[in-house]
Amino acid sequence: MPELPEVETVVRSLAPLIRGRKISGARLRLEKLIRRPAAFELDALAGRRILDVSRRGKMVRISVEGGLSLVFHLKMTGQLLARPAAEPLDKHTHFCLAFRDDGAELRFRDVRKFGFLACLRTAEMAASKEFAGLGPEPLETGREAFAALFRGRRGRTKSLLLDQRVIAGIGNIYADEALFAARIHPLTGAVRLRTSDLDRLWRETRRVLRRAIAARGTSVSDYRDAEGLEGDFQERLRVYGRAGEPCPRCGTPIRRIVVGGRGTHFCPRCQRRC
DNA sequence: GCCACTGTTAGCAT
DNA sequence: CATGCTAACAGTGG
């Protein structure tokens, strides 16, 4: 479930642990993890320092001296962890980045192996297939611009929230939570959203993302930050994973349906279909 | 043992 | 452009 708040938490916990350190080498243990083409030789990383760690959508960007960047996508079960180099590798660790000092190395673990790593030229990153076409950041999008993303679209509101080309970083958990907070039924056609609905969706989407970041993300199973710590937001989820439980607002049992192949949780009374 | 289910998204058919 | 299905993979729980 690494969605925007989890990836942001990974970035914030990882940055102070690796920024400024000089790379000694990279080990790729699962060939398919790295995207080719546009995977420059990982050997080229040796001797260069980490400049910065940042997030775009659900992806982590690590920029390195000399104009190279590493891009990671955690997909469902990926983890970026700082671990002591002496610690044995488990079978789900697919990539390691070691440093010239004696500190922790960076490890990429991914039980389901859906995640990827790309090594790109920083200058070409924005135009790469990983980033081109990605929608705006919800926390950097104003009310009007947010509304414009939905106007003239024909899809269902939840599907659009999940579409990374429309808006970046929102996944299944926060889509359900934002729709609940905004009192919008997940199947509502975007064409039917009024300005007042879009205002609430904008405000509540941002609110739930900010609160989730403050709680350091949601750990329902695999998610951990760079130090291996769980988040706390799972305790604050109001509908996700709560089918059958009473709605925290009105007491009606939360329902679960499938929308676009994704489990979808909502209150049939607070979120009226329109 | 088998089946259903899981947070993502690319690719393909319709 | 949109939707729906499958696949990639491994683990968990019934």
Coordinates of C-alpha atoms (C1' of nucleotides) in Angstrom, one line a residue:
Chain A
M1 CA 0.0 0.0 0.0
P2 CA 2.7 2.5 -0.3
E3 CA 0.6 5.4 -1.5
L4 CA 1.6 9.1 -1.3
P5 CA 1.7 9.3 2.5
E6 CA 3.7 6.1 2.9
V7 CA 6.2 7.1 0.1
E8 CA 6.5 10.6 1.6
T9 CA 7.3 8.9 5.0
V10 CA 9.9 6.7 3.4
V11 CA 11.5 9.7 1.7
R12 CA 11.6 11.7 4.9
S13 CA 13.0 8.9 7.0
L14 CA 15.5 7.9 4.3
A15 CA 16.9 11.3 3.3
P16 CA 18.8 12.1 6.5
L17 CA 20.3 8.6 6.5
I18 CA 21.9 8.6 3.1
R19 CA 22.1 12.2 1.9
G20 CA 25.7 13.3 1.3
R21 CA 27.2 9.8 1.6
K22 CA 29.5 8.4 -1.0
I23 CA 28.4 5.2 -2.8
S24 CA 30.9 2.3 -2.8
G25 CA 28.8 0.0 -5.0
A26 CA 25.5 -1.5 -6.0
R27 CA 24.3 -5.1 -6.0
L28 CA 21.4 -6.2 -8.1
R29 CA 20.2 -9.6 -7.0
L30 CA 17.0 -9.8 -9.1
E31 CA 17.6 -8.8 -12.7
K32 CA 14.0 -8.0 -13.5
L33 CA 13.9 -5.4 -10.8
I34 CA 15.7 -2.9 -13.0
R35 CA 13.9 -1.3 -16.0
R36 CA 15.7 -1.5 -19.3
P37 CA 16.4 0.3 -21.5
A38 CA 17.4 3.5 -19.8
A39 CA 19.2 1.6 -17.1
F40 CA 22.6 3.1 -17.0
E41 CA 25.3 0.9 -15.6
L42 CA 24.9 0.7 -11.9
D43 CA 28.7 0.5 -11.7
A44 CA 28.7 4.1 -12.7
L45 CA 27.3 5.0 -9.2
A46 CA 30.5 4.1 -7.3
G47 CA 32.4 7.0 -5.9
R48 CA 29.5 9.4 -6.2
R49 CA 27.6 11.1 -3.4
I50 CA 23.8 11.0 -2.8
L51 CA 22.5 14.5 -3.4
D52 CA 18.9 14.3 -2.5
V53 CA 15.9 12.0 -1.9
S54 CA 12.5 13.1 -3.1
R55 CA 9.0 11.9 -4.0
R56 CA 6.8 12.2 -7.1
G57 CA 3.5 10.5 -7.0
K58 CA 4.2 7.1 -5.5
M59 CA 7.8 7.0 -6.7
V60 CA 11.0 7.7 -4.8
R61 CA 13.8 9.6 -6.6
I62 CA 17.4 9.5 -5.4
S63 CA 19.6 11.9 -7.2
V64 CA 23.3 11.2 -7.4
E65 CA 26.3 13.3 -8.3
G66 CA 27.2 13.2 -12.0
G67 CA 23.7 13.6 -13.3
L68 CA 22.2 10.1 -12.5
S69 CA 19.1 9.4 -10.5
L70 CA 17.6 6.2 -9.1
V71 CA 13.9 5.9 -9.3
F72 CA 12.0 3.3 -7.2
H73 CA 8.4 2.2 -7.3
L74 CA 7.3 0.1 -4.3
K75 CA 4.1 -1.1 -5.9
M76 CA 2.3 -3.4 -3.4
T77 CA 4.9 -4.7 -1.1
G78 CA 8.2 -2.9 -1.8
Q79 CA 10.3 -1.5 1.0
L80 CA 13.3 0.8 1.0
L81 CA 15.3 0.2 4.2
A82 CA 18.5 1.4 5.7
R83 CA 20.1 -1.7 7.3
P84 CA 23.5 -2.5 8.7
A85 CA 25.8 -3.9 6.0
A86 CA 26.6 -6.8 8.3
E87 CA 23.0 -7.9 8.6
P88 CA 22.3 -11.0 6.5
L89 CA 20.1 -10.5 3.4
D90 CA 16.8 -12.2 3.3
K91 CA 15.4 -13.8 0.2
H92 CA 13.2 -10.8 -0.6
T93 CA 16.0 -8.3 -0.7
H94 CA 16.6 -7.6 -4.4
F95 CA 18.9 -4.6 -4.5
C96 CA 21.5 -3.1 -2.2
L97 CA 23.4 0.2 -2.4
A98 CA 26.5 0.3 -0.2
F99 CA 28.5 3.3 1.0
R100 CA 32.2 4.0 1.6
D101 CA 31.7 4.7 5.3
D102 CA 30.7 2.1 7.8
G103 CA 27.1 3.1 8.0
A104 CA 23.9 1.4 7.0
E105 CA 23.4 0.3 3.3
L106 CA 20.2 1.0 1.4
R107 CA 18.2 -2.1 0.6
F108 CA 15.2 -2.7 -1.6
R109 CA 12.9 -5.6 -0.4
D110 CA 9.8 -6.6 -2.2
V111 CA 8.0 -9.9 -1.4
R112 CA 5.8 -9.8 -4.5
K113 CA 8.5 -8.5 -6.9
F114 CA 6.1 -6.0 -8.6
G115 CA 8.3 -3.0 -7.8
F116 CA 10.9 -1.6 -10.0
L117 CA 14.1 0.4 -10.1
A118 CA 15.2 2.7 -12.9
C119 CA 18.5 4.4 -13.3
L120 CA 18.0 7.5 -15.4
R121 CA 19.9 10.6 -16.4
T122 CA 18.5 13.3 -14.1
A123 CA 18.2 15.7 -17.0
E124 CA 16.0 13.2 -18.8
M125 CA 13.9 12.1 -15.9
A126 CA 11.0 14.4 -16.4
A127 CA 10.5 13.2 -19.9
S128 CA 10.9 9.5 -19.0
K129 CA 8.0 7.1 -19.3
E130 CA 8.0 6.9 -15.6
F131 CA 7.2 10.6 -15.1
A132 CA 5.8 11.9 -18.4
G133 CA 2.0 12.0 -18.2
L134 CA 1.9 11.8 -14.4
G135 CA -0.9 14.0 -13.0
P136 CA -0.2 16.9 -10.5
E137 CA 0.6 16.4 -6.8
P138 CA -2.6 16.7 -4.8
L139 CA -0.9 18.7 -2.0
E140 CA 0.3 21.2 -4.5
T141 CA -2.9 21.6 -6.4
G142 CA -5.3 24.5 -5.7
R143 CA -9.1 24.2 -5.5
E144 CA -9.8 25.4 -9.1
A145 CA -7.1 23.3 -10.7
F146 CA -8.3 20.2 -8.8
A147 CA -11.8 20.7 -10.0
A148 CA -10.6 21.2 -13.6
L149 CA -9.1 17.6 -13.4
F150 CA -12.5 16.2 -13.1
R151 CA -14.6 18.4 -15.4
G152 CA -15.4 16.9 -18.7
R153 CA -14.3 13.4 -17.6
R154 CA -16.6 10.5 -18.1
G155 CA -15.3 8.0 -15.6
R156 CA -16.4 7.2 -12.1
T157 CA -15.0 9.4 -9.3
K158 CA -13.1 6.7 -7.6
S159 CA -11.5 5.5 -10.8
L160 CA -10.4 9.0 -11.6
L161 CA -8.8 9.5 -8.1
L162 CA -6.9 6.3 -8.7
D163 CA -5.7 7.2 -12.2
Q164 CA -2.1 8.4 -11.8
R165 CA -2.4 10.4 -15.1
V166 CA -5.2 12.4 -13.6
I167 CA -3.7 13.0 -10.2
A168 CA -0.6 11.4 -8.7
G169 CA -0.1 9.5 -5.5
I170 CA -3.6 8.4 -4.4
G171 CA -4.2 4.7 -4.0
N172 CA -7.0 2.5 -2.9
I173 CA -7.0 3.3 0.8
Y174 CA -6.9 7.0 0.6
A175 CA -9.4 7.1 -2.3
D176 CA -11.9 5.4 -0.1
E177 CA -11.1 7.6 2.9
A178 CA -11.3 10.8 0.9
L179 CA -14.6 9.9 -0.7
F180 CA -16.1 9.0 2.7
A181 CA -14.9 12.3 4.2
A182 CA -16.3 14.2 1.2
R183 CA -19.6 12.2 1.3
I184 CA -19.3 11.2 -2.3
H185 CA -20.4 7.7 -3.5
P186 CA -17.4 6.0 -5.2
L187 CA -19.5 5.2 -8.3
T188 CA -20.6 8.8 -8.9
G189 CA -19.9 9.8 -12.4
A190 CA -17.4 12.7 -12.5
V191 CA -19.8 14.6 -14.8
R192 CA -22.3 14.7 -12.0
L193 CA -20.0 16.3 -9.5
R194 CA -21.1 19.9 -8.7
T195 CA -18.7 22.6 -7.7
S196 CA -19.6 22.1 -4.1
D197 CA -18.8 18.3 -4.4
L198 CA -15.4 19.1 -6.0
D199 CA -14.6 21.6 -3.3
R200 CA -15.3 19.0 -0.6
L201 CA -13.3 16.4 -2.5
W202 CA -10.4 18.7 -2.9
R203 CA -10.4 19.7 0.7
E204 CA -10.9 16.2 2.2
T205 CA -8.4 14.5 -0.1
R206 CA -5.7 16.9 1.0
R207 CA -6.8 16.6 4.6
V208 CA -6.7 12.9 4.7
L209 CA -3.3 12.8 2.9
R210 CA -1.8 15.4 5.3
R211 CA -3.1 13.6 8.4
A212 CA -1.8 10.3 7.1
I213 CA 1.6 11.8 6.5
A214 CA 1.5 13.2 10.1
A215 CA 0.8 9.7 11.3
R216 CA 3.7 8.3 9.2
G217 CA 1.4 6.3 6.9
T218 CA -0.8 3.2 7.1
S219 CA 0.7 -0.2 7.9
V220 CA -1.9 -2.9 7.0
S221 CA 0.7 -5.5 6.2
D222 CA 4.1 -4.9 4.6
Y223 CA 4.6 -1.1 4.8
R224 CA 7.5 0.2 6.8
D225 CA 9.5 3.4 6.7
A226 CA 13.3 3.4 6.0
E227 CA 14.0 2.6 9.6
G228 CA 11.7 -0.4 9.5
L229 CA 9.0 1.4 11.6
E230 CA 5.3 1.0 11.0
G231 CA 2.9 3.9 10.5
D232 CA 0.0 4.7 12.8
F233 CA -2.8 5.7 10.3
Q234 CA -4.4 2.3 10.2
E235 CA -6.0 3.2 13.5
R236 CA -7.5 6.2 12.0
L237 CA -9.1 4.7 8.9
R238 CA -12.8 5.3 8.9
V239 CA -14.0 3.0 6.1
Y240 CA -11.1 1.1 4.5
G241 CA -11.1 -2.5 5.7
R242 CA -14.2 -1.9 7.9
A243 CA -16.9 -3.6 5.9
G244 CA -19.8 -4.5 8.3
E245 CA -18.6 -2.2 11.0
P246 CA -20.8 0.9 11.9
C247 CA -20.1 4.1 10.0
P248 CA -18.3 6.4 12.4
R249 CA -20.7 9.2 11.4
C250 CA -24.1 7.6 11.3
G251 CA -23.8 3.9 12.5
T252 CA -25.0 2.4 9.2
P253 CA -22.9 -0.7 8.4
I254 CA -20.0 0.1 6.0
R255 CA -20.4 -1.7 2.7
R256 CA -17.8 -3.2 0.4
I257 CA -18.2 -3.4 -3.3
V258 CA -15.8 -3.8 -6.2
V259 CA -15.0 -0.8 -8.4
G260 CA -12.6 -1.3 -11.3
G261 CA -11.4 -4.5 -9.7
R262 CA -10.5 -2.8 -6.4
G263 CA -12.2 -3.4 -3.0
T264 CA -14.2 -0.3 -2.2
H265 CA -15.5 0.7 1.2
F266 CA -18.2 3.3 1.8
C267 CA -21.2 4.2 3.9
P268 CA -24.4 3.7 1.9
R269 CA -26.2 6.4 3.9
C270 CA -23.5 9.2 4.1
Q271 CA -22.4 8.6 0.5
R272 CA -25.5 8.7 -1.6
R273 CA -25.2 7.7 -5.2
C274 CA -26.0 10.4 -7.7
Chain B
dG1 C1' -4.2 -29.0 -0.5
dC2 C1' -7.2 -25.6 -2.7
dC3 C1' -9.3 -21.3 -3.3
dA4 C1' -10.0 -16.4 -2.4
dC5 C1' -8.0 -12.4 -1.4
dT6 C1' -4.4 -8.4 -1.1
dG7 C1' -1.9 -2.2 -1.2
dT8 C1' -0.2 -1.3 -8.1
dT9 C1' -0.2 -0.8 -12.8
dA10 C1' 0.9 -2.2 -17.7
dG11 C1' -1.1 -4.3 -21.5
dC12 C1' -4.7 -5.8 -24.2
dA13 C1' -9.5 -6.6 -25.9
dT14 C1' -13.8 -4.6 -26.3
Chain C
dC1 C1' -11.2 8.1 -24.3
dA2 C1' -13.2 4.5 -21.1
dT3 C1' -13.8 0.0 -19.0
dG4 C1' -12.9 -4.5 -17.7
dC5 C1' -10.0 -8.4 -17.4
dT6 C1' -5.4 -10.6 -16.8
dA7 C1' -0.9 -11.0 -15.4
dA8 C1' 3.2 -10.1 -12.8
dC9 C1' 4.2 -12.7 -7.6
dA10 C1' 4.1 -14.4 -2.8
dG11 C1' 1.9 -14.8 1.5
dT12 C1' -2.1 -15.4 4.4
dG13 C1' -6.3 -17.2 6.0
dG14 C1' -10.5 -20.0 5.6

